[in-house]
Short mmCIF file of C-alpha atoms in Angstrom, two decimals:
data_model
loop_
_atom_site.label_atom_id
_atom_site.label_comp_id
_atom_site.label_asym_id
_atom_site.label_seq_id
_atom_site.Cartn_x
_atom_site.Cartn_y
_atom_site.Cartn_z
CA MET A 220 -23.67 -13.99 -0.82
CA LEU A 221 -25.89 -10.71 -1.83
CA SER A 222 -26.91 -10.23 1.92
CA TYR A 223 -23.09 -11.47 2.99
CA THR A 224 -22.02 -8.19 1.13
CA LEU A 225 -24.40 -6.00 2.65
CA ARG A 226 -23.58 -7.21 5.79
CA ARG A 227 -19.96 -6.36 5.46
CA ILE A 228 -20.64 -3.06 4.05
CA GLY A 229 -22.84 -2.44 6.79
CA GLN A 230 -20.32 -3.33 9.57
CA LEU A 231 -17.49 -1.19 7.73
CA ILE A 232 -19.54 2.48 9.40
CA PRO A 233 -18.77 1.08 13.08
CA VAL A 234 -15.38 0.27 12.01
CA LEU A 235 -14.44 3.89 10.74
CA PHE A 236 -16.17 5.76 13.44
CA GLY A 237 -14.29 4.00 15.97
CA MET A 238 -11.04 4.49 14.41
CA SER A 239 -11.93 7.68 13.59
CA ILE A 240 -12.12 8.22 17.13
CA VAL A 241 -9.09 6.78 17.66
CA VAL A 242 -6.97 8.60 15.54
CA PHE A 243 -8.23 12.08 16.85
CA ALA A 244 -7.68 11.17 19.98
CA ILE A 245 -4.21 10.14 19.50
CA ILE A 246 -3.53 12.41 16.88
CA HIS A 247 -4.14 15.43 19.10
CA ALA A 248 -2.52 13.72 22.09
CA ILE A 249 1.21 14.57 19.80
CA PRO A 250 2.59 17.06 21.61
CA GLY A 251 2.89 20.60 20.50
CA ASP A 252 1.23 23.38 19.21
CA PRO A 253 -0.05 24.21 15.66
CA ALA A 254 -0.41 27.36 15.60
CA GLN A 255 3.40 27.57 17.07
CA VAL A 256 4.81 25.85 14.53
CA ILE A 257 3.01 28.31 11.25
CA LEU A 258 4.30 31.05 13.44
CA GLY A 259 7.42 30.60 14.01
CA GLU A 260 9.36 30.47 17.32
CA LYS A 261 8.89 34.64 17.88
CA ALA A 262 5.44 34.98 17.71
CA THR A 263 3.24 36.43 20.47
CA SER A 264 1.54 35.19 22.64
CA GLU A 265 -1.30 37.34 21.70
CA SER A 266 -1.10 36.69 17.35
CA ILE A 267 -0.76 32.99 19.03
CA HIS A 268 -4.06 32.73 20.86
CA ASN A 269 -5.56 34.66 17.84
CA LEU A 270 -4.51 31.93 15.26
CA ARG A 271 -5.59 29.92 17.59
CA GLN A 272 -9.40 30.80 18.05
CA GLN A 273 -9.54 31.59 14.26
CA LEU A 274 -8.60 27.61 13.98
CA GLY A 275 -11.38 26.14 16.38
CA LEU A 276 -8.01 24.68 18.68
CA ASP A 277 -9.31 26.96 21.54
CA GLN A 278 -12.45 24.72 21.35
CA PRO A 279 -12.97 21.46 24.06
CA LEU A 280 -12.00 18.71 21.87
CA TYR A 281 -14.94 16.80 21.95
CA LEU A 282 -16.11 20.04 20.14
CA GLN A 283 -13.57 19.67 17.46
CA TYR A 284 -14.39 16.24 17.33
CA ILE A 285 -17.94 16.82 15.89
CA HIS A 286 -17.03 19.73 13.33
CA TYR A 287 -14.34 17.33 12.23
CA ILE A 288 -16.53 14.64 12.21
CA GLY A 289 -19.79 16.32 10.72
CA GLN A 290 -17.37 17.35 8.00
CA LEU A 291 -16.67 13.83 7.14
CA PHE A 292 -20.21 13.12 7.04
CA HIS A 293 -20.80 15.87 3.84
CA GLY A 294 -17.43 14.16 1.91
CA ASP A 295 -15.22 17.48 3.26
CA LEU A 296 -11.92 15.99 4.92
CA GLY A 297 -10.97 19.50 6.10
CA THR A 298 -8.77 21.94 5.78
CA SER A 299 -4.81 22.38 6.13
CA LEU A 300 -4.09 24.11 9.14
CA VAL A 301 -0.58 24.58 6.94
CA THR A 302 -1.01 25.96 3.39
CA GLN A 303 -5.14 27.09 4.05
CA ARG A 304 -6.33 24.92 0.93
CA PRO A 305 -9.14 21.70 0.87
CA ILE A 306 -7.47 18.42 1.79
CA ASN A 307 -9.88 17.10 -0.90
CA GLN A 308 -8.01 19.17 -3.71
CA GLU A 309 -4.33 18.80 -2.39
CA ILE A 310 -4.31 14.82 -1.48
CA VAL A 311 -5.64 13.76 -4.97
CA PRO A 312 -2.12 14.05 -6.70
CA TYR A 313 -0.40 12.53 -3.43
CA LEU A 314 -2.31 10.07 -2.86
CA ALA A 315 -2.61 8.71 -6.72
CA ALA A 316 1.61 8.55 -6.25
CA THR A 317 0.91 6.29 -3.25
CA ALA A 318 -1.66 4.62 -5.34
CA GLU A 319 1.07 3.75 -8.60
CA LEU A 320 3.48 2.79 -6.39
CA THR A 321 2.34 0.68 -4.29
CA LEU A 322 0.71 -1.36 -7.63
CA PHE A 323 3.24 -1.13 -8.94
CA SER A 324 5.20 -2.85 -6.02
CA MET A 325 2.14 -5.48 -5.67
CA VAL A 326 2.72 -6.63 -9.43
CA PHE A 327 5.90 -7.20 -8.90
CA ALA A 328 5.04 -9.24 -5.01
CA ILE A 329 2.29 -10.83 -6.83
CA VAL A 330 4.30 -12.17 -10.09
CA ILE A 331 7.43 -12.87 -8.66
CA GLY A 332 6.28 -14.91 -5.25
CA VAL A 333 3.65 -16.37 -6.64
CA ASN A 334 5.54 -18.25 -9.14
CA ALA A 335 8.50 -18.74 -7.09
CA GLY A 336 6.43 -20.37 -4.37
CA ILE A 337 4.83 -22.27 -7.14
CA LEU A 338 8.31 -23.65 -8.83
CA SER A 339 9.96 -24.29 -5.22
CA ALA A 340 6.53 -26.59 -4.60
CA TRP A 341 7.39 -28.60 -8.36
CA LYS A 342 10.92 -29.09 -7.31
CA ARG A 343 10.49 -29.32 -3.77
CA ASN A 344 13.92 -30.70 -1.97
CA THR A 345 16.09 -29.63 -5.16
CA TRP A 346 18.63 -26.68 -5.27
CA PHE A 347 15.66 -24.21 -7.05
CA ASP A 348 13.20 -25.17 -3.58
CA TYR A 349 16.32 -24.10 -1.55
CA ALA A 350 17.78 -20.92 -3.25
CA ALA A 351 14.12 -18.91 -3.35
CA MET A 352 12.92 -20.19 0.46
CA ILE A 353 17.13 -18.57 1.44
CA ILE A 354 16.01 -15.84 -0.88
CA ALA A 355 12.78 -15.54 0.41
CA LEU A 356 13.38 -15.30 4.43
CA VAL A 357 15.67 -12.87 3.38
CA GLY A 358 13.64 -10.47 2.11
CA VAL A 359 11.31 -10.79 4.95
CA SER A 360 14.16 -9.92 7.61
CA MET A 361 15.29 -7.47 5.67
CA PRO A 362 14.25 -3.75 7.20
CA ILE A 363 13.12 -1.37 3.85
CA PHE A 364 14.62 1.47 4.74
CA TRP A 365 18.33 -0.71 4.50
CA LEU A 366 17.28 -1.78 1.45
CA GLY A 367 15.73 1.44 -0.30
CA LEU A 368 19.91 2.51 0.68
CA LEU A 369 21.22 0.02 -0.18
CA GLU A 370 19.97 -0.18 -3.89
CA GLN A 371 20.67 3.96 -4.40
CA TRP A 372 24.04 2.35 -3.37
CA LEU A 373 24.64 0.20 -5.97
CA PHE A 374 22.43 1.27 -8.89
CA SER A 375 22.07 4.80 -8.75
CA LEU A 376 24.99 5.50 -7.72
CA GLN A 377 27.84 2.92 -8.33
CA LEU A 378 26.56 1.35 -11.88
CA HIS A 379 24.35 4.11 -12.89
CA TRP A 380 21.76 2.40 -14.41
CA LEU A 381 18.19 4.05 -12.36
CA PRO A 382 17.33 7.15 -10.97
CA VAL A 383 17.72 7.81 -7.16
CA LEU A 384 14.84 9.88 -6.02
CA GLY A 385 11.77 11.36 -7.28
CA ARG A 386 9.46 10.44 -9.89
CA THR A 387 10.30 11.66 -12.93
CA ASN A 388 12.95 13.52 -14.78
CA PRO A 389 12.12 17.05 -12.98
CA ARG A 390 13.74 18.79 -16.51
CA ASP A 391 11.33 16.69 -18.65
CA PRO A 392 7.62 17.18 -16.40
CA VAL A 393 4.92 14.46 -17.28
CA THR A 394 1.98 16.57 -17.98
CA SER A 395 -0.84 15.82 -15.64
CA ILE A 396 -4.55 14.36 -16.29
CA THR A 397 -5.38 11.64 -14.09
CA ASN A 398 -2.36 11.90 -11.60
CA LEU A 399 -0.88 8.63 -12.16
CA TYR A 400 2.17 9.42 -14.34
CA LEU A 401 2.00 5.51 -15.65
CA LEU A 402 -1.05 6.61 -17.64
CA ASP A 403 -0.96 9.54 -18.19
CA THR A 404 2.61 8.68 -19.81
CA LEU A 405 0.84 6.36 -22.41
CA LEU A 406 -2.20 9.01 -22.79
CA SER A 407 -0.19 11.62 -24.43
CA GLY A 408 1.59 9.23 -26.50
CA ASN A 409 5.14 10.02 -24.96
CA LEU A 410 7.20 6.58 -24.71
CA GLN A 411 10.23 8.60 -24.06
CA GLN A 412 8.24 10.00 -20.29
CA PHE A 413 6.74 6.03 -19.96
CA TRP A 414 10.56 4.88 -19.50
CA SER A 415 11.27 7.35 -17.54
CA VAL A 416 8.92 6.92 -15.55
CA VAL A 417 9.41 2.91 -14.88
CA ARG A 418 12.91 3.72 -14.20
CA HIS A 419 11.99 5.82 -11.78
CA LEU A 420 9.31 3.68 -10.21
CA ILE A 421 11.83 0.03 -9.95
CA LEU A 422 13.91 0.98 -7.34
CA PRO A 423 10.63 2.30 -4.49
CA GLY A 424 9.32 -0.46 -6.04
CA VAL A 425 11.40 -3.04 -5.53
CA ALA A 426 12.09 -1.78 -1.77
CA LEU A 427 8.42 -1.54 -0.91
CA GLY A 428 7.63 -4.62 -2.75
CA THR A 429 10.70 -6.64 -0.95
CA ILE A 430 8.24 -8.59 2.43
CA PRO A 431 6.04 -8.43 0.59
CA MET A 432 6.67 -10.68 -2.23
CA ALA A 433 8.90 -13.21 0.39
CA ILE A 434 6.06 -13.27 2.47
CA ILE A 435 3.66 -14.86 -0.63
CA ALA A 436 6.22 -16.74 -1.71
CA ARG A 437 6.67 -18.75 1.67
CA MET A 438 2.47 -19.16 1.35
CA THR A 439 1.96 -19.98 -1.96
CA ARG A 440 4.72 -23.48 -1.26
CA ALA A 441 3.30 -24.70 1.93
CA SER A 442 -0.87 -24.22 0.38
CA MET A 443 0.40 -25.99 -3.19
CA LEU A 444 2.62 -28.77 -1.11
CA GLU A 445 -1.10 -29.30 0.94
CA VAL A 446 -2.67 -29.15 -1.87
CA PHE A 447 -0.39 -31.94 -4.54
CA LYS A 448 -1.46 -34.34 -1.63
CA HIS A 449 -4.71 -34.55 -2.21
CA ASP A 450 -6.10 -37.35 -4.10
CA TYR A 451 -7.97 -34.94 -7.12
CA ILE A 452 -4.12 -34.24 -7.85
CA ARG A 453 -3.01 -37.90 -8.54
CA THR A 454 -6.02 -39.11 -10.54
CA ALA A 455 -4.70 -36.11 -12.63
CA ARG A 456 -0.65 -36.98 -12.51
CA ALA A 457 -2.87 -40.69 -13.20
CA LYS A 458 -4.66 -39.54 -16.59
CA GLY A 459 -2.02 -38.42 -17.95
CA LEU A 460 -2.26 -35.05 -17.77
CA GLY A 461 1.23 -33.22 -18.27
CA GLU A 462 2.34 -31.65 -14.75
CA PHE A 463 2.36 -28.56 -15.98
CA TRP A 464 -1.36 -28.79 -16.63
CA VAL A 465 -2.04 -30.38 -12.67
CA VAL A 466 -0.34 -27.62 -11.13
CA TYR A 467 -1.87 -24.43 -13.36
CA LYS A 468 -4.72 -25.62 -13.25
CA HIS A 469 -6.37 -27.83 -10.87
CA ALA A 470 -3.94 -26.82 -8.68
CA LEU A 471 -2.97 -22.96 -8.08
CA LYS A 472 -7.02 -21.77 -7.96
CA ASN A 473 -7.20 -24.64 -5.10
CA SER A 474 -4.39 -22.98 -2.97
CA PHE A 475 -4.62 -19.17 -3.93
CA ALA A 476 -7.66 -18.73 -0.86
CA PRO A 477 -5.05 -18.69 1.51
CA VAL A 478 -2.44 -16.80 -1.05
CA LEU A 479 -5.37 -14.04 -1.25
CA THR A 480 -5.35 -14.01 1.98
CA VAL A 481 -2.26 -12.66 3.00
CA ILE A 482 -2.09 -10.55 -0.61
CA GLY A 483 -5.05 -8.41 0.99
CA LEU A 484 -3.18 -8.07 4.39
CA GLN A 485 0.01 -7.29 2.29
CA LEU A 486 -1.21 -4.48 -0.01
CA GLY A 487 -2.78 -2.93 4.30
CA SER A 488 0.95 -2.93 4.89
CA LEU A 489 2.88 -1.66 1.52
CA LEU A 490 0.22 0.73 2.72
CA GLY A 491 1.91 2.00 5.68
CA GLY A 492 5.27 1.13 4.38
CA ALA A 493 4.99 3.16 1.45
CA ILE A 494 5.55 6.02 4.18
CA LEU A 495 9.12 5.34 4.82
CA THR A 496 9.76 4.26 1.49
CA GLU A 497 8.70 7.26 -0.06
CA THR A 498 10.89 9.69 2.88
CA ILE A 499 13.82 7.26 1.21
CA PHE A 500 13.32 8.30 -2.34
CA GLY A 501 11.76 11.29 -2.63
CA TRP A 502 8.47 10.04 -3.64
CA PRO A 503 5.66 12.38 -3.84
CA GLY A 504 2.85 10.24 -2.15
CA VAL A 505 0.77 10.60 0.52
CA GLY A 506 3.25 9.33 3.27
CA ARG A 507 5.59 12.81 2.57
CA TYR A 508 2.20 14.62 2.00
CA MET A 509 1.74 13.16 6.63
CA PHE A 510 5.14 13.32 7.21
CA ASP A 511 5.39 16.42 6.41
CA ALA A 512 1.67 17.37 7.69
CA ILE A 513 2.97 15.29 11.55
CA GLY A 514 6.72 17.63 11.75
CA ASN A 515 3.40 21.22 11.04
CA ARG A 516 1.90 19.44 13.75
CA ASP A 517 -1.23 19.52 10.73
CA TYR A 518 -3.90 18.03 12.94
CA PRO A 519 -5.96 17.41 9.74
CA VAL A 520 -4.31 16.65 7.72
CA ILE A 521 -2.50 13.63 9.62
CA GLN A 522 -6.29 12.57 10.16
CA SER A 523 -7.61 12.85 7.05
CA GLY A 524 -4.49 10.76 5.28
CA ILE A 525 -4.38 7.88 7.92
CA LEU A 526 -8.80 7.86 7.92
CA VAL A 527 -8.44 7.63 3.70
CA LEU A 528 -5.14 4.34 4.19
CA ALA A 529 -6.99 2.69 6.45
CA THR A 530 -10.85 3.04 4.61
CA ILE A 531 -8.49 1.65 1.51
CA PHE A 532 -7.10 -1.30 3.86
CA ILE A 533 -10.33 -1.95 4.36
CA VAL A 534 -12.34 -1.53 1.78
CA VAL A 535 -9.22 -3.71 -0.27
CA ASN A 536 -9.40 -6.71 2.60
CA LEU A 537 -13.47 -7.20 1.53
CA ILE A 538 -12.97 -7.70 -1.61
CA VAL A 539 -10.35 -10.24 -0.66
CA ASP A 540 -13.22 -11.82 1.23
CA LEU A 541 -16.02 -11.74 -1.48
CA LEU A 542 -13.67 -13.51 -3.85
CA TYR A 543 -13.09 -16.70 -1.62
CA ALA A 544 -16.50 -17.13 -3.23
CA TYR A 545 -15.03 -17.59 -6.78
CA LEU A 546 -12.82 -19.86 -5.76
CA ASP A 547 -13.45 -22.02 -2.92
CA PRO A 548 -17.27 -22.21 -2.88
CA ARG A 549 -17.50 -24.51 -0.26
CA ILE A 550 -17.46 -21.27 1.81
CA GLN A 551 -20.91 -20.92 2.20
CA TYR A 552 -21.44 -16.92 3.92
CA LYS A 553 -24.50 -17.46 6.51
#
């Protein structure tokens, strides 16, 4: 197990290195000149030329890449071309906002999706099974932007139940401690602010988590139905064990390995989908940060943002692979 873990960690290095090359090449293929964007349309050719020299954009691409990768080896994500601030410091609050939204969405998707899948398999071919699978099919087919706009129209503009935009009430800003507002409001003991943060999370969290929830529900149902056919399930029932314990103690653990794979992959898709959700709901996350950077041709911010998100995705999948050993001891890591 230890050798497998070390080997998997070693595999991350060429993956991240290759990814940095691809991202660097694609970002620099985007039309437009960052110096022109920074100085505006009325800038002279001389001022644009001087700024390009100052930012190092006049150097060949391979030299720019070597400089960029050298900074990464020292833990430096670079400096924003627009704000001239270190990205290491600038990205932290945006990353925390995205992490809070993504985790909220993932908890929503797992709690609702797993339990809906279990109950659908348990109550197979009943009205609940049909209703749950129809809802899952609708959920997986619905675009995030459309669901987000529908939520805003219904729950904010018509019913006035939940706020339409933002991460918290702008008239009552949260005192940042960890940049995770749910945690910060609890640490400061302000339950009114905590409830305000939860209310701001619900609409974007549900919009972002609906597709993963539907996929997890369908996968859990299929996996549970497969496990129900095994002899040890029939033996447990024959011994007089209650149906609840048969389902949740014996069947769930042995059916959860493929569901765990889906959860790991869906967490990666949530990070990608967060860009669209954050734009719709005015959420100050890393998606909005990168969206603004694309408009400004801020190459270091775009590269660093993609690299950070991709690293998180790869690490999450590594953790998922390692958890297989706990869920299914038959797996041999050789």
